[in-house]
Amino acid sequence: MGYRNLRSCLDDLEKHGQLKRISTEVDPYLEVGLIQRLVYRNGGPALLFTNVKGTKFPMAGNIFGTMERTRFIFRDALPVIETLVKAKLNPKELLKKPSSLFRLPKGAYNLLPKTVSTGAVTENTCALSDLPQFLSWSMDGGGFITLPLVYTESLEGGYKNSNLGMYRVQISGNDYLPDECGLHYQIHRGIGIHHTQAEQSGEKLRVNVFIGGAPSLTLAAVMPLPEGMPEVSFAGVLGGHRIPFVKHSNMLPMPAESDFVISGTIDPKAVKPEGPFGDHVGYYSLQHDFPVMKVDKVWHRNDAVFPFTSVGRPPQEDTSFGEFIHELTGDLIPAVLPGIKAVHAVDAAGVHPLLLAIGSERYTPYEKLTEPKEILTQANAVLGQGQLSLAKYLFIANHYDDQSLDIHRPEKFLRHMLERVDWRRDLHFQTSVTIDTLDYTGHGLNKGSKVVIAAAGDKVRKLHCDVPENVILPTGFSKPAAVMDGVLVIEGPKCYSERGKADKVIQNFCESIELDRPINEFPLIVIVDDGEFASASIDNFLWVTFTRSNPATDIYGIGSYVDCKHFGCEGALVIDARMKPFHAPALELDAAVERKVMDMAAKGGPLEGLF
């Protein structure tokens, strides 16, 4: 039951027509990543590149490129996980089908990893430079492992005190020595606790980086598991078998069936510049000091395959992870966050920047609901929950206002909000907090702001979709266009504002428009660099608006005021979503590489029919 290693998974995908072998030589510098992204966009198969320039190891990508394939890979485990989730939610449900109880002991048994004396991963060793030097984007700082499973243990040691996370690993470039690699982990990650313990004790932190192996380990590493549930245990449930680990003296355990394991240590004080790296929000994460790992040994099995993914502006392959995780755990949301019906990190907006949530107003059912009450409390709970705390914008609605509301339909959700929101009352800021490490809109690395926008009660306005003919804009602003009902994008002049400072140009824009002007018929106005691009689709609008703005510095309003430290506005809310001088650059394709790859996809070429 379940795949024991990556090779058996790839063989099974190929047997079922879900994998394509590519024997033509391909370059891990830009070519492989672009091919994978194009195949993903076309809903294509998993890819096995058997002739990779500069390395003897084949590379496998797009393994989780469709939801159907992801479900197929974990098909054996789904009934057990469903049973466990139901047991958590409502044990009475299990009594309706007593036969499902028999699945529980087996699932629980597989939670415990097992120790073995030897394994395939210990068959060979190599140098970091022997691994594929994979670069997705032209400004990447060196070769990266993009599906690394980084394993650490607390000072107490043992599986129950372990953390397995997917933190990117840079294996070449910058100032790294041949036996060093950079370990980029972001805030709110479990490894940080272990690193802190090591630093406080003055000891080196031992680290193992697993590559490949059982697919269940890969998914477990990105699961938002409750504290105290080791990822290696959940991998056993996902894989349908106890995960075997090899342990040598004075070393951390290694999955016996991994394709590669990089073993080493981190000196708690040792850092080196890591990056840049073209990241999943659609921009580069820039070069910053991150922990550097001193490599003792790189292990690999005889038939090792190097798995990878290429990220960029969503959707990409990692979108499947998010969707699949939601399928597995979505029903647990009300148990973890009482009153919350659903939460969705919007993929098109870069995931972390924008959360949509549905709460429930239950405080005073004997009164007519005229404003948000309980959902404000629930919003604070959402922003205090794990990686949800990294969000910048949280839109929260009341379930009882429209029980058909769907968090996975952002346009309809935002329309519902804009019909009800009162900008004088319903904006709630946190002006100096942590945000996602990959977000450069704030006032420093990991530093920024948040806003909760809550709406509850009856509709207070009718939304318009036609731009009034008599709209007069201040000098430098042009091309007003309706993206959707109630939302207007306007092209603005180039931004020159300083980090952490309000922009006088946008302030003047708001101050120059009277409240009785027709433009205020649109409750939300977004200032952008390229109006045609931002208004071309709802996905473009979401990406531009929420990846290029920081609530505290980039939210303005027509007829705005501050009363008792509460910001509100009488007219339209204005978001400045222009690129700022301090923002990270957006990802762009290398034209020459794009032409070469497209030529390979022409009729008779090795990539014909893939995209």
Coordinates of C-alpha atoms in Angstrom, one line a residue:
M1 CA 0.0 0.0 0.0
G2 CA 1.5 3.3 -1.1
Y3 CA 4.8 4.0 -2.8
R4 CA 8.0 3.2 -0.9
N5 CA 10.2 5.4 -3.0
L6 CA 10.2 7.9 -5.9
R7 CA 11.2 5.4 -8.5
S8 CA 8.2 3.1 -7.9
C9 CA 5.9 6.1 -8.1
L10 CA 7.4 7.3 -11.4
D11 CA 7.2 3.7 -12.8
D12 CA 3.5 3.5 -11.9
L13 CA 2.8 6.9 -13.4
E14 CA 4.4 5.8 -16.6
K15 CA 2.5 2.5 -16.6
H16 CA -0.7 4.5 -16.3
G17 CA 0.2 7.0 -19.1
Q18 CA 0.9 9.9 -16.7
L19 CA 4.6 10.3 -17.2
K20 CA 6.7 11.3 -20.2
R21 CA 10.3 10.4 -20.6
I22 CA 12.5 13.0 -22.3
S23 CA 15.9 11.6 -23.5
T24 CA 17.1 14.6 -25.5
E25 CA 19.8 16.6 -23.6
V26 CA 18.3 19.5 -21.6
D27 CA 20.0 22.1 -19.5
P28 CA 19.1 22.5 -15.8
Y29 CA 20.0 26.2 -16.3
L30 CA 16.5 27.7 -17.2
E31 CA 15.5 25.1 -19.8
V32 CA 14.2 22.4 -17.5
G33 CA 12.3 24.8 -15.3
L34 CA 10.6 26.5 -18.3
I35 CA 9.6 23.1 -19.8
Q36 CA 8.1 22.0 -16.5
R37 CA 6.1 25.3 -16.1
L38 CA 4.8 25.1 -19.7
V39 CA 3.8 21.4 -19.3
Y40 CA 2.1 22.2 -16.0
R41 CA 0.1 25.1 -17.6
N42 CA -1.1 22.7 -20.3
G43 CA -2.2 20.1 -17.7
G44 CA 0.4 17.7 -18.9
P45 CA 2.1 14.6 -17.5
A46 CA 4.9 14.1 -15.0
L47 CA 8.3 14.5 -16.7
L48 CA 11.4 12.4 -16.4
F49 CA 14.5 14.0 -18.0
T50 CA 17.0 11.2 -18.5
N51 CA 19.8 13.2 -20.1
V52 CA 20.5 16.3 -18.0
K53 CA 23.5 18.5 -19.0
G54 CA 26.3 18.5 -16.4
T55 CA 25.1 15.6 -14.2
K56 CA 24.6 11.9 -14.3
F57 CA 21.4 12.0 -12.4
P58 CA 18.0 12.2 -14.1
M59 CA 15.5 14.8 -13.0
A60 CA 11.8 14.4 -12.4
G61 CA 9.3 17.3 -12.4
N62 CA 5.6 18.0 -12.6
I63 CA 4.9 15.0 -10.5
F64 CA 2.1 16.7 -8.6
G65 CA 1.2 18.9 -11.6
T66 CA -2.5 18.1 -11.6
M67 CA -5.0 17.4 -8.8
E68 CA -6.0 14.2 -10.5
R69 CA -2.5 12.9 -10.5
T70 CA -1.9 14.0 -6.9
R71 CA -5.0 12.1 -5.8
F72 CA -3.9 9.1 -7.8
I73 CA -0.5 9.1 -6.0
F74 CA -2.1 9.1 -2.6
R75 CA -5.2 7.1 -3.5
D76 CA -4.6 4.3 -1.1
A77 CA -4.3 6.6 1.9
L78 CA -7.4 8.8 1.3
P79 CA -9.9 6.5 3.0
V80 CA -7.7 6.3 6.1
I81 CA -7.2 10.1 6.3
E82 CA -10.9 10.6 5.7
T83 CA -11.7 8.3 8.6
L84 CA -9.3 10.0 10.9
V85 CA -10.7 13.5 10.0
K86 CA -14.2 12.2 10.7
A87 CA -13.1 10.8 14.0
K88 CA -11.7 14.2 14.9
L89 CA -14.9 16.0 13.8
N90 CA -17.7 13.8 14.9
P91 CA -17.1 10.3 16.3
K92 CA -20.8 9.5 16.0
E93 CA -20.4 9.5 12.2
L94 CA -18.1 6.5 12.6
L95 CA -20.8 4.5 14.4
K96 CA -23.0 4.8 11.4
K97 CA -20.4 2.7 9.5
P98 CA -18.7 0.5 12.0
S99 CA -16.6 -1.1 9.4
S100 CA -14.6 2.1 8.9
L101 CA -13.3 1.7 12.4
F102 CA -11.1 -1.1 11.3
R103 CA -9.1 1.4 9.3
L104 CA -8.1 3.4 12.4
P105 CA -5.7 1.0 14.1
K106 CA -3.7 0.5 10.8
G107 CA -3.5 4.2 10.3
A108 CA -2.3 4.8 13.8
Y109 CA 0.2 2.0 13.5
N110 CA 1.8 3.7 10.5
L111 CA 2.4 6.9 12.5
L112 CA 5.5 5.4 14.1
P113 CA 8.6 5.4 11.9
K114 CA 10.8 2.3 12.1
T115 CA 14.6 2.0 12.4
V116 CA 16.5 -0.3 9.9
S117 CA 20.1 -1.2 9.8
T118 CA 20.7 -0.3 6.2
G119 CA 18.9 1.2 3.2
A120 CA 19.2 2.0 -0.5
V121 CA 20.2 5.6 0.3
T122 CA 23.5 4.6 1.8
E123 CA 24.7 2.8 -1.3
N124 CA 26.8 5.7 -2.7
T125 CA 28.2 9.1 -1.9
C126 CA 28.9 12.1 -4.2
A127 CA 29.7 15.8 -4.0
L128 CA 27.2 18.7 -4.0
S129 CA 28.6 19.7 -7.4
D130 CA 27.6 16.3 -8.8
L131 CA 23.9 17.2 -8.2
P132 CA 21.9 18.9 -11.0
Q133 CA 22.6 22.6 -10.7
F134 CA 19.0 23.7 -11.2
L135 CA 18.2 27.3 -11.9
S136 CA 14.6 28.4 -12.8
W137 CA 15.1 32.1 -13.5
S138 CA 18.0 34.1 -14.9
M139 CA 18.7 36.1 -11.7
D140 CA 18.8 33.0 -9.5
G141 CA 22.0 33.1 -7.3
G142 CA 23.0 29.6 -8.1
G143 CA 21.8 26.0 -8.2
F144 CA 18.8 25.2 -5.9
I145 CA 17.1 22.2 -4.5
T146 CA 13.4 23.1 -4.8
L147 CA 11.8 20.0 -3.2
P148 CA 14.1 19.6 -0.2
L149 CA 12.9 17.9 2.9
V150 CA 14.9 19.5 5.8
Y151 CA 14.9 17.3 8.9
T152 CA 16.0 18.5 12.3
E153 CA 15.4 17.4 15.9
S154 CA 15.3 19.3 19.2
L155 CA 17.9 18.8 21.8
E156 CA 15.8 16.1 23.3
G157 CA 16.2 14.1 20.1
G158 CA 14.0 11.4 18.6
Y159 CA 11.2 11.4 15.9
K160 CA 8.6 12.8 18.3
N161 CA 10.8 15.9 18.7
S162 CA 11.5 16.3 15.0
N163 CA 10.6 18.8 12.3
L164 CA 10.4 18.1 8.5
G165 CA 10.0 21.2 6.4
M166 CA 10.4 22.3 2.8
Y167 CA 12.9 25.1 3.0
R168 CA 14.8 25.9 -0.2
V169 CA 18.5 24.9 -0.3
Q170 CA 21.1 26.7 -2.4
I171 CA 23.9 24.4 -3.3
S172 CA 26.2 26.6 -5.5
G173 CA 26.9 30.2 -6.3
N174 CA 27.5 33.3 -4.2
D175 CA 30.2 32.8 -1.5
Y176 CA 29.5 29.1 -0.8
L177 CA 32.4 26.7 -0.6
P178 CA 32.2 23.3 -2.3
D179 CA 31.0 21.7 0.9
E180 CA 28.5 24.4 1.9
C181 CA 24.9 25.2 1.1
G182 CA 22.5 27.9 2.1
L183 CA 19.4 27.1 4.1
H184 CA 16.6 29.6 3.5
Y185 CA 13.9 29.1 6.1
Q186 CA 11.2 31.7 6.7
I187 CA 9.5 32.9 9.9
H188 CA 6.8 30.7 11.5
R189 CA 8.8 27.5 10.6
G190 CA 9.5 24.7 13.0
I191 CA 13.2 24.5 12.3
G192 CA 13.5 28.0 13.9
I193 CA 12.7 26.5 17.3
H194 CA 15.5 23.9 17.0
H195 CA 17.9 26.5 15.7
T196 CA 17.2 28.7 18.7
Q197 CA 17.8 25.8 21.1
A198 CA 21.1 25.1 19.4
E199 CA 22.1 28.7 19.6
Q200 CA 21.2 29.0 23.3
S201 CA 23.1 25.9 24.1
G202 CA 26.1 26.8 22.0
E203 CA 25.9 23.6 20.0
K204 CA 25.8 23.1 16.3
L205 CA 22.5 22.1 14.8
R206 CA 22.6 18.8 12.9
V207 CA 20.6 18.8 9.7
N208 CA 19.7 16.2 7.1
V209 CA 18.2 17.3 3.8
F210 CA 16.2 14.5 2.2
I211 CA 15.6 14.6 -1.6
G212 CA 13.1 12.2 -3.2
G213 CA 12.1 9.0 -1.5
A214 CA 8.4 8.2 -0.6
P215 CA 6.1 10.9 -2.1
S216 CA 4.3 10.9 1.3
L217 CA 7.3 12.6 2.9
T218 CA 7.2 15.4 0.3
L219 CA 3.5 16.2 1.0
A220 CA 3.9 15.8 4.8
A221 CA 6.7 18.4 4.8
V222 CA 4.3 21.1 3.6
M223 CA 1.3 20.0 5.6
P224 CA 0.0 22.5 8.3
L225 CA 0.1 19.9 11.0
P226 CA -0.9 20.6 14.7
E227 CA 2.0 21.2 17.0
G228 CA 3.2 17.9 18.4
M229 CA 2.4 15.9 15.3
P230 CA 5.8 15.0 13.6
E231 CA 5.7 15.2 9.9
V232 CA 7.5 11.9 9.5
S233 CA 4.6 10.3 11.4
F234 CA 2.0 11.8 9.2
A235 CA 4.0 10.6 6.2
G236 CA 3.4 7.1 7.4
V237 CA -0.3 7.6 7.3
L238 CA -0.1 9.2 3.8
G239 CA 2.1 6.5 2.5
G240 CA 0.2 3.6 4.1
H241 CA 3.3 2.2 5.7
R242 CA 5.8 2.9 8.5
I243 CA 8.6 5.0 7.1
P244 CA 11.9 3.1 7.5
F245 CA 14.9 5.2 8.7
V246 CA 18.6 4.4 8.7
K247 CA 20.6 5.8 11.6
H248 CA 24.4 5.9 11.8
S249 CA 26.1 6.8 15.0
N250 CA 26.2 10.6 15.9
M251 CA 24.0 11.3 12.9
L252 CA 20.4 12.1 12.3
P253 CA 18.2 9.4 10.8
M254 CA 17.8 9.1 7.0
P255 CA 14.8 7.7 5.2
A256 CA 16.1 4.4 3.9
E257 CA 14.4 4.8 0.5
S258 CA 15.4 8.5 -0.2
D259 CA 17.1 9.2 -3.4
F260 CA 19.6 11.6 -1.8
V261 CA 20.4 12.8 1.7
I262 CA 22.7 15.7 2.5
S263 CA 24.1 15.4 6.0
G264 CA 25.7 18.3 7.8
T265 CA 25.6 20.9 10.6
I266 CA 24.7 24.5 11.0
D267 CA 26.9 26.7 13.3
P268 CA 24.2 28.7 15.1
K269 CA 26.0 32.0 14.3
A270 CA 27.1 31.1 10.7
V271 CA 25.3 33.0 7.9
K272 CA 26.1 33.8 4.3
P273 CA 24.2 35.6 1.5
E274 CA 21.6 33.4 0.0
G275 CA 19.6 34.1 -3.2
P276 CA 18.3 35.8 -5.2
F277 CA 15.6 33.2 -6.1
G278 CA 12.6 33.5 -8.4
D279 CA 9.8 32.7 -6.0
H280 CA 6.2 31.6 -5.9
V281 CA 4.7 35.0 -5.5
G282 CA 6.0 36.0 -9.0
Y283 CA 9.0 38.1 -7.9
Y284 CA 12.5 37.4 -6.8
S285 CA 13.3 37.0 -3.2
L286 CA 16.5 39.0 -2.9
Q287 CA 19.8 38.2 -1.4
H288 CA 19.9 38.1 2.4
D289 CA 22.0 36.4 5.1
F290 CA 20.6 33.0 6.0
P291 CA 22.1 30.0 7.8
V292 CA 24.9 28.1 6.0
M293 CA 25.1 24.4 6.3
K294 CA 28.5 22.6 6.4
V295 CA 28.1 19.4 4.5
D296 CA 29.6 16.2 5.9
K297 CA 28.4 13.8 3.2
V298 CA 26.0 13.5 0.3
W299 CA 24.4 10.0 0.1
H300 CA 22.5 8.6 -2.8
R301 CA 20.9 5.4 -3.9
N302 CA 22.0 3.5 -7.1
D303 CA 18.9 4.5 -9.2
A304 CA 18.6 8.0 -7.7
V305 CA 16.3 10.6 -9.4
F306 CA 16.5 14.2 -8.6
P307 CA 13.0 15.6 -8.1
F308 CA 12.3 19.3 -8.7
T309 CA 9.7 21.9 -9.2
S310 CA 9.8 25.4 -10.7
V311 CA 7.9 28.1 -9.0
G312 CA 6.8 31.6 -10.2
R313 CA 3.7 33.6 -10.5
P314 CA 0.7 31.3 -9.5
P315 CA -0.7 29.0 -10.5
Q316 CA 2.3 26.6 -10.6
E317 CA 2.8 23.0 -9.5
D318 CA 2.8 24.0 -5.8
T319 CA -0.8 25.1 -6.3
S320 CA -1.7 21.4 -6.3
F321 CA -0.2 21.0 -2.9
G322 CA -2.4 23.7 -1.5
E323 CA -5.6 22.4 -3.1
F324 CA -4.9 18.8 -2.0
I325 CA -4.1 19.9 1.5
H326 CA -7.4 21.8 1.6
E327 CA -9.2 18.7 0.5
L328 CA -7.6 16.7 3.3
T329 CA -7.9 19.2 6.1
G330 CA -10.6 21.8 5.1
D331 CA -13.3 20.1 7.2
L332 CA -11.1 20.5 10.3
I333 CA -11.2 24.3 10.1
P334 CA -14.3 24.8 12.3
A335 CA -12.7 22.5 14.9
V336 CA -9.5 24.5 15.0
L337 CA -11.1 28.0 14.6
P338 CA -14.6 27.9 16.2
G339 CA -17.1 30.0 14.3
I340 CA -15.0 30.0 11.1
K341 CA -16.7 28.1 8.3
A342 CA -13.9 28.3 5.7
V343 CA -10.6 30.0 5.0
H344 CA -8.8 30.3 1.7
A345 CA -5.4 31.7 0.9
V346 CA -5.9 33.0 -2.6
D347 CA -3.4 31.4 -5.0
A348 CA -3.8 34.0 -7.7
A349 CA -2.8 36.7 -5.2
G350 CA 0.4 35.0 -4.3
V351 CA -1.1 32.8 -1.5
H352 CA 0.0 34.6 1.7
P353 CA -1.0 38.2 0.8
L354 CA -4.7 37.6 0.7
L355 CA -7.0 35.5 2.8
L356 CA -10.8 35.1 2.3
A357 CA -12.7 33.8 5.3
I358 CA -16.3 33.1 6.2
G359 CA -17.2 33.5 9.8
S360 CA -20.5 33.4 11.7
E361 CA -22.3 36.1 13.7
R362 CA -23.9 34.5 16.7
Y363 CA -23.5 37.0 19.5
T364 CA -26.9 38.7 19.5
P365 CA -29.4 36.7 17.4
Y366 CA -32.2 38.6 19.0
E367 CA -31.0 41.9 17.3
K368 CA -31.0 42.9 13.7
L369 CA -27.4 42.6 12.5
T370 CA -26.1 46.0 11.3
E371 CA -22.4 45.7 11.7
P372 CA -19.6 43.0 12.2
K373 CA -19.3 41.7 15.8
E374 CA -18.2 38.2 16.4
I375 CA -16.5 37.8 13.0
L376 CA -14.0 40.4 14.3
T377 CA -13.0 38.1 17.1
Q378 CA -12.8 35.2 14.6
A379 CA -10.6 37.3 12.4
N380 CA -8.1 37.7 15.2
A381 CA -8.1 33.9 15.7
V382 CA -7.4 33.4 12.0
L383 CA -4.4 35.8 12.0
G384 CA -3.1 34.0 15.1
Q385 CA -3.0 30.6 13.4
G386 CA 0.3 29.3 12.1
Q387 CA 1.1 30.4 8.5
L388 CA -2.3 32.2 8.2
S389 CA -0.7 34.8 10.4
L390 CA 1.5 35.9 7.5
A391 CA -1.5 37.3 5.6
K392 CA -1.6 41.0 4.8
Y393 CA -5.2 41.3 3.8
L394 CA -8.1 39.3 5.5
F395 CA -11.6 39.8 4.0
I396 CA -14.1 38.1 6.3
A397 CA -17.8 37.8 5.7
N398 CA -20.8 36.5 7.7
H399 CA -22.0 33.0 6.7
Y400 CA -25.6 33.9 7.5
D401 CA -25.8 36.8 5.1
D402 CA -25.3 34.4 2.1
Q403 CA -24.9 30.7 2.8
S404 CA -24.0 30.1 -0.8
L405 CA -20.8 32.2 -0.5
D406 CA -17.8 30.4 -1.8
I407 CA -14.2 31.3 -0.8
H408 CA -12.9 29.7 -4.0
R409 CA -14.7 32.3 -6.1
P410 CA -12.8 35.5 -5.3
E411 CA -14.8 37.8 -7.7
K412 CA -18.1 36.8 -6.2
F413 CA -16.7 37.0 -2.7
L414 CA -15.3 40.5 -3.2
R415 CA -18.6 41.6 -4.7
H416 CA -20.4 40.4 -1.6
M417 CA -18.0 42.3 0.6
L418 CA -18.2 45.5 -1.4
E419 CA -22.0 45.5 -1.3
R420 CA -21.9 45.6 2.5
V421 CA -18.6 47.1 3.7
D422 CA -18.6 50.5 5.4
W423 CA -15.2 52.1 5.0
R424 CA -15.9 54.4 8.0
R425 CA -16.1 51.4 10.3
D426 CA -14.9 48.2 8.8
L427 CA -11.2 48.6 8.3
H428 CA -9.0 47.3 11.2
F429 CA -5.2 47.7 10.9
Q430 CA -2.2 46.2 12.5
T431 CA 0.5 48.6 11.4
S432 CA 3.8 47.0 12.6
V433 CA 3.8 43.2 12.5
T434 CA 5.5 40.3 10.8
I435 CA 4.7 39.4 7.3
D436 CA 5.9 36.8 4.8
T437 CA 9.7 36.7 4.3
L438 CA 9.1 36.7 0.5
D439 CA 7.1 40.0 0.7
Y440 CA 9.0 43.2 0.0
T441 CA 6.1 45.7 0.2
G442 CA 6.6 46.4 4.0
H443 CA 9.0 48.5 5.9
G444 CA 11.7 45.7 6.2
L445 CA 12.5 42.0 5.8
N446 CA 9.6 40.1 7.6
K447 CA 8.2 43.5 8.6
G448 CA 4.9 45.0 7.4
S449 CA 1.3 45.4 8.3
K450 CA -2.1 43.8 8.0
V451 CA -5.7 44.9 7.6
V452 CA -8.9 43.0 8.4
I453 CA -11.9 44.1 6.2
A454 CA -15.1 42.7 7.8
A455 CA -18.6 42.9 6.4
A456 CA -21.9 41.8 7.9
G457 CA -25.5 42.7 7.5
D458 CA -27.7 43.9 4.6
K459 CA -26.4 45.4 1.4
V460 CA -25.6 49.1 1.8
R461 CA -25.0 49.9 -1.9
K462 CA -25.5 48.8 -5.5
L463 CA -22.3 48.2 -7.3
H464 CA -21.6 49.8 -10.7
C465 CA -19.6 48.3 -13.6
D466 CA -19.7 51.1 -16.1
V467 CA -17.1 53.8 -15.9
P468 CA -18.9 57.2 -15.7
E469 CA -18.3 59.3 -18.9
N470 CA -17.7 62.4 -16.9
V471 CA -14.8 61.1 -14.7
I472 CA -12.1 63.7 -14.4
L473 CA -8.8 62.5 -13.0
P474 CA -5.9 64.5 -11.6
T475 CA -2.9 65.1 -13.8
G476 CA -0.8 62.0 -14.3
F477 CA -3.7 59.6 -13.8
S478 CA -5.5 58.0 -16.7
K479 CA -7.3 55.0 -18.3
P480 CA -9.9 54.2 -15.7
A481 CA -11.3 50.7 -16.2
A482 CA -13.8 48.5 -14.3
V483 CA -12.3 45.1 -13.4
M484 CA -15.5 43.9 -11.9
D485 CA -18.6 45.3 -10.3
G486 CA -17.5 48.0 -7.8
V487 CA -13.8 47.9 -8.6
L488 CA -12.0 50.5 -10.7
V489 CA -8.3 50.4 -11.7
I490 CA -6.6 53.7 -12.7
E491 CA -3.2 54.0 -14.3
G492 CA -0.9 56.3 -12.2
P493 CA 2.5 57.9 -12.6
K494 CA 5.6 56.1 -11.7
C495 CA 6.1 55.7 -8.0
Y496 CA 9.1 57.2 -6.2
S497 CA 8.0 56.8 -2.6
E498 CA 10.4 55.7 0.1
R499 CA 10.1 52.5 2.1
G500 CA 7.6 52.8 4.9
K501 CA 6.4 56.3 3.8
A502 CA 3.1 57.4 2.5
D503 CA 3.0 58.7 -1.1
K504 CA 2.1 62.3 -1.5
V505 CA 1.0 61.8 -5.1
I506 CA -1.7 59.3 -4.0
Q507 CA -2.6 61.6 -1.1
N508 CA -3.1 64.5 -3.5
F509 CA -5.1 62.2 -5.8
C510 CA -7.5 61.5 -2.9
E511 CA -7.7 65.1 -1.7
S512 CA -8.5 66.4 -5.1
I513 CA -11.6 64.4 -5.5
E514 CA -14.8 65.6 -3.9
L515 CA -17.2 63.1 -2.3
D516 CA -20.0 63.9 -4.8
R517 CA -17.9 63.0 -7.8
P518 CA -19.1 59.9 -9.8
I519 CA -15.9 58.1 -9.2
N520 CA -17.0 57.3 -5.7
E521 CA -19.7 55.1 -7.1
F522 CA -16.9 52.5 -7.1
P523 CA -16.2 51.7 -3.5
L524 CA -12.7 50.3 -4.4
I525 CA -10.1 52.1 -6.6
V526 CA -6.7 50.6 -7.2
I527 CA -3.9 52.7 -8.7
V528 CA -1.6 50.6 -10.9
D529 CA 1.3 51.0 -13.4
D530 CA -0.4 49.2 -16.3
G531 CA -4.1 49.5 -16.3
E532 CA -4.6 47.3 -19.4
F533 CA -2.7 44.4 -17.7
A534 CA -4.4 44.8 -14.3
S535 CA -7.9 44.9 -15.8
A536 CA -7.4 42.1 -18.3
S537 CA -8.5 39.4 -15.9
I538 CA -9.5 38.9 -12.2
D539 CA -6.3 36.9 -11.7
N540 CA -4.1 39.8 -13.0
F541 CA -6.1 42.2 -10.7
L542 CA -5.6 40.0 -7.6
W543 CA -1.9 39.5 -8.3
V544 CA -1.1 43.2 -8.9
T545 CA -3.3 44.6 -6.0
F546 CA -2.2 42.3 -3.2
T547 CA 1.4 41.5 -4.0
R548 CA 2.3 45.2 -4.6
S549 CA 0.7 46.9 -1.6
N550 CA 1.3 47.1 2.1
P551 CA -1.9 48.0 4.0
A552 CA -0.4 50.6 6.4
T553 CA 1.4 52.6 3.7
D554 CA -0.6 51.9 0.6
I555 CA -4.3 52.2 1.7
Y556 CA -5.8 55.6 1.3
G557 CA -9.3 57.0 1.0
I558 CA -11.3 59.8 -0.6
G559 CA -12.6 61.8 2.3
S560 CA -10.3 59.9 4.8
Y561 CA -9.8 60.7 8.4
V562 CA -8.4 59.3 11.6
D563 CA -10.6 59.4 14.7
C564 CA -9.3 58.0 18.0
K565 CA -6.6 56.2 16.0
H566 CA -9.2 54.6 13.7
F567 CA -8.8 55.1 10.0
G568 CA -11.8 55.5 7.8
C569 CA -13.1 57.2 4.7
E570 CA -16.4 58.7 3.5
G571 CA -15.8 57.9 -0.2
A572 CA -13.9 55.2 -2.1
L573 CA -11.1 53.2 -0.6
V574 CA -7.9 53.7 -2.7
I575 CA -5.1 51.1 -2.8
D576 CA -1.7 52.1 -4.3
A577 CA -0.6 48.9 -6.1
R578 CA 2.2 50.4 -8.2
M579 CA 5.7 48.9 -8.1
K580 CA 7.8 50.8 -5.6
P581 CA 11.5 51.5 -5.9
F582 CA 12.2 49.1 -3.0
H583 CA 10.1 46.2 -4.4
A584 CA 11.7 43.0 -5.7
P585 CA 11.7 42.7 -9.5
A586 CA 9.0 40.6 -11.2
L587 CA 10.1 37.4 -12.9
E588 CA 10.7 37.5 -16.7
L589 CA 11.4 34.8 -19.2
D590 CA 14.8 34.6 -20.9
A591 CA 13.9 35.2 -24.6
A592 CA 16.6 33.0 -26.0
V593 CA 15.8 30.0 -23.8
E594 CA 12.1 30.5 -24.5
R595 CA 12.7 30.3 -28.3
K596 CA 14.9 27.2 -27.9
V597 CA 12.2 25.4 -25.8
M598 CA 9.4 26.4 -28.2
D599 CA 11.5 25.0 -31.1
M600 CA 11.8 21.7 -29.2
A601 CA 8.0 21.6 -29.0
A602 CA 7.5 22.1 -32.7
K603 CA 6.3 19.2 -34.9
G604 CA 8.8 16.4 -34.8
G605 CA 10.6 17.8 -31.8
P606 CA 11.2 16.0 -28.5
L607 CA 8.6 18.1 -26.7
E608 CA 5.9 17.9 -29.4
G609 CA 2.4 17.8 -28.0
L610 CA 3.4 18.7 -24.4
F611 CA 2.4 22.3 -24.7

